[in-house]
Structures are given as structure tokens and as C-alpha cells.
């Protein structure tokens, strides 16, 4: 309960929800407070495939067909940075348990590991799939990452 209160605040701001729209934008909501969106988020140039909040709630990431991952402030929706490097659409992102790293899965058959503090270049590119990577997730302790591909394989990566 303490962690939840710390995350959403005790001043009545409540939880945050982010929705992606077919016009390449997102909306941030505070559904416990208001039925209208708090803000409209722009920046992607194509459809948004996936949105994920970091475990600590400080950030959220959006993945798009425009081959970019964008990082945003989890409280205000303020744009923080763009992760570029994939040469194909990005289907999904997943956060490490400590909220320091983010991994993206792409049509280009790779996964990219990003450090949230420095998104100019991927920390690592995980190549090994022979086709599009559709899904990924971290193990609970953060030591491994699983990815699933159109090549009909699941790979386990060690962090």
C-alpha cells in the first residue's frame, strides 16, 4: 500500500492511463478524477503499437510503426526522449524490474536494450531471430529476457 500511495500520490491526482489513437497520438487520462483527457501527446509519425509504464511509474514508453520508441514522463506526459536504431516497425516494449532498462522488439528481427538515462544509442542489439520479433518479457528477477518471433522460436537471453 505504501508503494502504491507513493506512486499515485496522496493529493488526489490518482492513477494515470495512456491510450493510443489511430491518428498517431496518445491521450493521458486520470480516470479517477476526470472523464476528459489530461493531455494529448504527439510525436509519432505512424500507428502506435504498444504503450507500457515502467514498474516505478516514473516513465512510460510508446512503440510505433515509425521505428521509434519514445519515452514520456509517467506523471505529466511530458516528452523525454526518442530511442532510434531499429530499421523496422517496433511491436512491443518491456521494462526491467528496476525501471532502468527498456527492451524493444522489432520487425527487423532484433531486440534492442536501452538505458533510460541515455537513449541516444542502444546499449545492446540482440540478434538471433530469423524473422520479426513480436513479443518479449523480462523474468521477475531481471536476469533473463524471453522473446517470441515469427520464425516460430522463443529465445531466452541472459542479462
PDB file of C-alpha atoms in Angstrom:
ATOM      1  CA  UNK A   1       0.000   0.000   0.000  1.00  0.00           C
ATOM      2  CA  UNK A   2       2.880   2.393   0.760  1.00  0.00           C
ATOM      3  CA  UNK A   3       4.402   1.835  -2.688  1.00  0.00           C
ATOM      4  CA  UNK A   4       1.023   2.410  -4.359  1.00  0.00           C
ATOM      5  CA  UNK A   5       0.420   5.613  -2.377  1.00  0.00           C
ATOM      6  CA  UNK A   6       3.914   6.814  -3.253  1.00  0.00           C
ATOM      7  CA  UNK A   7       3.263   6.103  -6.933  1.00  0.00           C
ATOM      8  CA  UNK A   8      -0.161   7.746  -7.327  1.00  0.00           C
ATOM      9  CA  UNK A   9       0.313  10.393  -4.643  1.00  0.00           C
ATOM     10  CA  UNK A  10      -1.844  11.336  -1.736  1.00  0.00           C
ATOM     11  CA  UNK A  11      -3.003  14.647  -3.221  1.00  0.00           C
ATOM     12  CA  UNK A  12      -5.864  13.144  -5.222  1.00  0.00           C
ATOM     13  CA  UNK A  13      -4.152  13.018  -8.631  1.00  0.00           C
ATOM     14  CA  UNK A  14      -4.880   9.299  -8.868  1.00  0.00           C
ATOM     15  CA  UNK A  15      -3.640   6.756 -11.345  1.00  0.00           C
ATOM     16  CA  UNK A  16      -2.653   7.525 -14.913  1.00  0.00           C
ATOM     17  CA  UNK A  17      -3.834   5.793 -18.061  1.00  0.00           C
ATOM     18  CA  UNK A  18      -2.453   6.337 -21.565  1.00  0.00           C
ATOM     19  CA  UNK A  19      -4.325   5.364 -24.727  1.00  0.00           C
ATOM     20  CA  UNK A  20      -3.030   5.268 -28.291  1.00  0.00           C
ATOM     21  CA  UNK A  21      -5.106   6.595 -31.143  1.00  0.00           C
ATOM     22  CA  UNK A  22      -5.224   5.835 -34.872  1.00  0.00           C
ATOM     23  CA  UNK A  23      -4.153   9.422 -35.636  1.00  0.00           C
ATOM     24  CA  UNK A  24      -0.623   8.657 -34.266  1.00  0.00           C
ATOM     25  CA  UNK A  25      -1.331  10.460 -30.971  1.00  0.00           C
ATOM     26  CA  UNK A  26      -1.862   9.341 -27.401  1.00  0.00           C
ATOM     27  CA  UNK A  27      -4.018  10.684 -24.601  1.00  0.00           C
ATOM     28  CA  UNK A  28      -3.151  10.694 -20.919  1.00  0.00           C
ATOM     29  CA  UNK A  29      -6.066  10.266 -18.524  1.00  0.00           C
ATOM     30  CA  UNK A  30      -6.669  10.385 -14.803  1.00  0.00           C
ATOM     31  CA  UNK A  31      -9.824   8.252 -14.832  1.00  0.00           C
ATOM     32  CA  UNK A  32     -10.488   8.531 -11.097  1.00  0.00           C
ATOM     33  CA  UNK A  33     -10.566  12.319 -11.329  1.00  0.00           C
ATOM     34  CA  UNK A  34     -11.994  13.344 -14.711  1.00  0.00           C
ATOM     35  CA  UNK A  35     -13.618  11.856 -17.801  1.00  0.00           C
ATOM     36  CA  UNK A  36     -11.673  14.216 -20.080  1.00  0.00           C
ATOM     37  CA  UNK A  37      -8.042  13.564 -21.031  1.00  0.00           C
ATOM     38  CA  UNK A  38      -5.346  15.455 -19.136  1.00  0.00           C
ATOM     39  CA  UNK A  39      -3.249  15.961 -22.246  1.00  0.00           C
ATOM     40  CA  UNK A  40      -2.751  14.921 -25.866  1.00  0.00           C
ATOM     41  CA  UNK A  41       0.685  13.513 -26.691  1.00  0.00           C
ATOM     42  CA  UNK A  42       2.137  13.919 -30.171  1.00  0.00           C
ATOM     43  CA  UNK A  43       5.378  12.857 -31.823  1.00  0.00           C
ATOM     44  CA  UNK A  44       4.918   9.509 -33.548  1.00  0.00           C
ATOM     45  CA  UNK A  45       4.674   9.516 -37.340  1.00  0.00           C
ATOM     46  CA  UNK A  46       2.785   6.221 -37.704  1.00  0.00           C
ATOM     47  CA  UNK A  47       0.460   3.968 -35.701  1.00  0.00           C
ATOM     48  CA  UNK A  48       1.342   3.262 -32.091  1.00  0.00           C
ATOM     49  CA  UNK A  49       1.586  -0.468 -31.370  1.00  0.00           C
ATOM     50  CA  UNK A  50       2.261  -0.620 -27.664  1.00  0.00           C
ATOM     51  CA  UNK A  51       2.439   1.527 -24.539  1.00  0.00           C
ATOM     52  CA  UNK A  52       3.986   0.359 -21.258  1.00  0.00           C
ATOM     53  CA  UNK A  53       4.555   2.089 -17.913  1.00  0.00           C
ATOM     54  CA  UNK A  54       7.798   1.456 -16.050  1.00  0.00           C
ATOM     55  CA  UNK A  55       7.345  -0.556 -12.830  1.00  0.00           C
ATOM     56  CA  UNK A  56       8.111   2.520 -10.706  1.00  0.00           C
ATOM     57  CA  UNK A  57       5.557   4.589 -12.685  1.00  0.00           C
ATOM     58  CA  UNK A  58       8.032   7.376 -13.407  1.00  0.00           C
ATOM     59  CA  UNK A  59       8.038   6.728 -17.162  1.00  0.00           C
ATOM     60  CA  UNK A  60       6.088   5.162 -19.946  1.00  0.00           C
ATOM     61  CA  UNK A  61       7.296   4.114 -23.369  1.00  0.00           C
ATOM     62  CA  UNK A  62       5.440   4.019 -26.669  1.00  0.00           C
ATOM     63  CA  UNK A  63       6.397   1.770 -29.597  1.00  0.00           C
ATOM     64  CA  UNK A  64       5.364   2.570 -33.145  1.00  0.00           C
ATOM     65  CA  UNK A  65       5.389   1.513 -36.771  1.00  0.00           C
ATOM     66  CA  UNK A  66       7.601   4.619 -37.283  1.00  0.00           C
ATOM     67  CA  UNK A  67      10.564   2.506 -35.989  1.00  0.00           C
ATOM     68  CA  UNK A  68      10.913   4.577 -32.832  1.00  0.00           C
ATOM     69  CA  UNK A  69      10.397   4.162 -29.096  1.00  0.00           C
ATOM     70  CA  UNK A  70       9.512   7.351 -27.274  1.00  0.00           C
ATOM     71  CA  UNK A  71       9.911   7.913 -23.532  1.00  0.00           C
ATOM     72  CA  UNK A  72       7.500  10.096 -21.585  1.00  0.00           C
ATOM     73  CA  UNK A  73       7.043  11.280 -18.004  1.00  0.00           C
ATOM     74  CA  UNK A  74       4.595   8.921 -16.298  1.00  0.00           C
ATOM     75  CA  UNK A  75       3.054  11.684 -14.187  1.00  0.00           C
ATOM     76  CA  UNK A  76       2.690  14.603 -16.616  1.00  0.00           C
ATOM     77  CA  UNK A  77       3.014  13.038 -20.078  1.00  0.00           C
ATOM     78  CA  UNK A  78       5.922  15.347 -20.921  1.00  0.00           C
ATOM     79  CA  UNK A  79       8.079  14.029 -23.774  1.00  0.00           C
ATOM     80  CA  UNK A  80      11.561  12.975 -22.606  1.00  0.00           C
ATOM     81  CA  UNK A  81      13.455  11.292 -25.455  1.00  0.00           C
ATOM     82  CA  UNK A  82      13.380   9.112 -28.562  1.00  0.00           C
ATOM     83  CA  UNK A  83      15.149   5.773 -28.992  1.00  0.00           C
ATOM     84  CA  UNK A  84      16.187   5.289 -32.612  1.00  0.00           C
ATOM     85  CA  UNK A  85      18.085   2.434 -34.217  1.00  0.00           C
ATOM     86  CA  UNK A  86      15.578  -0.134 -35.419  1.00  0.00           C
ATOM     87  CA  UNK A  87      15.136  -0.435 -39.188  1.00  0.00           C
ATOM     88  CA  UNK A  88      11.675  -1.987 -38.935  1.00  0.00           C
ATOM     89  CA  UNK A  89       8.426  -1.319 -37.080  1.00  0.00           C
ATOM     90  CA  UNK A  90       8.521  -1.798 -33.314  1.00  0.00           C
ATOM     91  CA  UNK A  91       5.855  -4.132 -31.972  1.00  0.00           C
ATOM     92  CA  UNK A  92       6.394  -4.203 -28.224  1.00  0.00           C
ATOM     93  CA  UNK A  93       8.473  -2.840 -25.351  1.00  0.00           C
ATOM     94  CA  UNK A  94       9.174  -4.266 -21.910  1.00  0.00           C
ATOM     95  CA  UNK A  95      10.678  -2.656 -18.800  1.00  0.00           C
ATOM     96  CA  UNK A  96      13.253  -4.187 -16.476  1.00  0.00           C
ATOM     97  CA  UNK A  97      12.053  -4.635 -12.879  1.00  0.00           C
ATOM     98  CA  UNK A  98      14.291  -1.773 -11.682  1.00  0.00           C
ATOM     99  CA  UNK A  99      12.899   0.593 -14.380  1.00  0.00           C
ATOM    100  CA  UNK A 100      16.435   1.393 -15.586  1.00  0.00           C
ATOM    101  CA  UNK A 101      16.293  -0.552 -18.865  1.00  0.00           C
ATOM    102  CA  UNK A 102      13.823  -0.991 -21.669  1.00  0.00           C
ATOM    103  CA  UNK A 103      13.827  -3.587 -24.439  1.00  0.00           C
ATOM    104  CA  UNK A 104      12.111  -3.198 -27.817  1.00  0.00           C
ATOM    105  CA  UNK A 105      11.020  -5.948 -30.241  1.00  0.00           C
ATOM    106  CA  UNK A 106      11.003  -5.178 -33.951  1.00  0.00           C
ATOM    107  CA  UNK A 107      10.060  -6.293 -37.416  1.00  0.00           C
ATOM    108  CA  UNK A 108      13.799  -6.072 -38.223  1.00  0.00           C
ATOM    109  CA  UNK A 109      14.253  -9.393 -36.294  1.00  0.00           C
ATOM    110  CA  UNK A 110      16.198  -7.783 -33.439  1.00  0.00           C
ATOM    111  CA  UNK A 111      15.657  -6.662 -29.885  1.00  0.00           C
ATOM    112  CA  UNK A 112      17.355  -3.533 -28.602  1.00  0.00           C
ATOM    113  CA  UNK A 113      18.253  -2.856 -24.984  1.00  0.00           C
ATOM    114  CA  UNK A 114      18.049   0.797 -23.925  1.00  0.00           C
ATOM    115  CA  UNK A 115      19.297   2.578 -20.818  1.00  0.00           C
ATOM    116  CA  UNK A 116      16.656   5.103 -19.755  1.00  0.00           C
ATOM    117  CA  UNK A 117      19.323   7.615 -18.691  1.00  0.00           C
ATOM    118  CA  UNK A 118      20.978   7.642 -22.148  1.00  0.00           C
ATOM    119  CA  UNK A 119      18.719   6.773 -25.092  1.00  0.00           C
ATOM    120  CA  UNK A 120      20.933   8.182 -27.860  1.00  0.00           C
ATOM    121  CA  UNK A 121      22.203   4.690 -28.691  1.00  0.00           C
ATOM    122  CA  UNK A 122      21.061   1.200 -27.721  1.00  0.00           C
ATOM    123  CA  UNK A 123      23.173  -0.470 -25.032  1.00  0.00           C
ATOM    124  CA  UNK A 124      22.953  -3.731 -26.954  1.00  0.00           C
ATOM    125  CA  UNK A 125      21.329  -5.219 -30.042  1.00  0.00           C
ATOM    126  CA  UNK A 126      20.147  -8.791 -29.591  1.00  0.00           C
ATOM    127  CA  UNK A 127      20.243 -10.527 -32.963  1.00  0.00           C
ATOM    128  CA  UNK A 128      19.407 -14.199 -33.369  1.00  0.00           C
ATOM    129  CA  UNK A 129      15.845 -14.437 -34.585  1.00  0.00           C
ATOM    130  CA  UNK A 130      15.362 -15.125 -38.281  1.00  0.00           C
ATOM    131  CA  UNK A 131      12.140 -13.140 -38.638  1.00  0.00           C
ATOM    132  CA  UNK A 132      10.038 -10.426 -36.971  1.00  0.00           C
ATOM    133  CA  UNK A 133      10.068 -10.349 -33.157  1.00  0.00           C
ATOM    134  CA  UNK A 134       6.521  -9.922 -31.897  1.00  0.00           C
ATOM    135  CA  UNK A 135       6.733 -10.253 -28.144  1.00  0.00           C
ATOM    136  CA  UNK A 136       9.099 -10.083 -25.199  1.00  0.00           C
ATOM    137  CA  UNK A 137       9.134 -10.029 -21.409  1.00  0.00           C
ATOM    138  CA  UNK A 138      11.631  -9.955 -18.552  1.00  0.00           C
ATOM    139  CA  UNK A 139      11.895 -12.649 -15.907  1.00  0.00           C
ATOM    140  CA  UNK A 140      10.726 -11.395 -12.478  1.00  0.00           C
ATOM    141  CA  UNK A 141      14.294 -11.098 -11.162  1.00  0.00           C
ATOM    142  CA  UNK A 142      15.501  -9.301 -14.306  1.00  0.00           C
ATOM    143  CA  UNK A 143      18.252 -11.769 -15.137  1.00  0.00           C
ATOM    144  CA  UNK A 144      16.627 -13.117 -18.291  1.00  0.00           C
ATOM    145  CA  UNK A 145      14.536 -11.904 -21.167  1.00  0.00           C
ATOM    146  CA  UNK A 146      12.275 -14.048 -23.351  1.00  0.00           C
ATOM    147  CA  UNK A 147      11.381 -13.137 -26.938  1.00  0.00           C
ATOM    148  CA  UNK A 148       8.972 -14.725 -29.397  1.00  0.00           C
ATOM    149  CA  UNK A 149       9.298 -14.432 -33.155  1.00  0.00           C
ATOM    150  CA  UNK A 150       7.512 -15.123 -36.407  1.00  0.00           C
ATOM    151  CA  UNK A 151      10.331 -17.615 -37.020  1.00  0.00           C
ATOM    152  CA  UNK A 152       8.422 -19.871 -34.571  1.00  0.00           C
ATOM    153  CA  UNK A 153      11.081 -19.749 -31.872  1.00  0.00           C
ATOM    154  CA  UNK A 154      11.267 -18.433 -28.340  1.00  0.00           C
ATOM    155  CA  UNK A 155      14.693 -17.279 -27.236  1.00  0.00           C
ATOM    156  CA  UNK A 156      15.914 -16.765 -23.689  1.00  0.00           C
ATOM    157  CA  UNK A 157      18.518 -14.019 -23.315  1.00  0.00           C
ATOM    158  CA  UNK A 158      20.688 -13.551 -20.209  1.00  0.00           C
ATOM    159  CA  UNK A 159      21.128 -10.000 -18.915  1.00  0.00           C
TER     160      UNK A 159
END
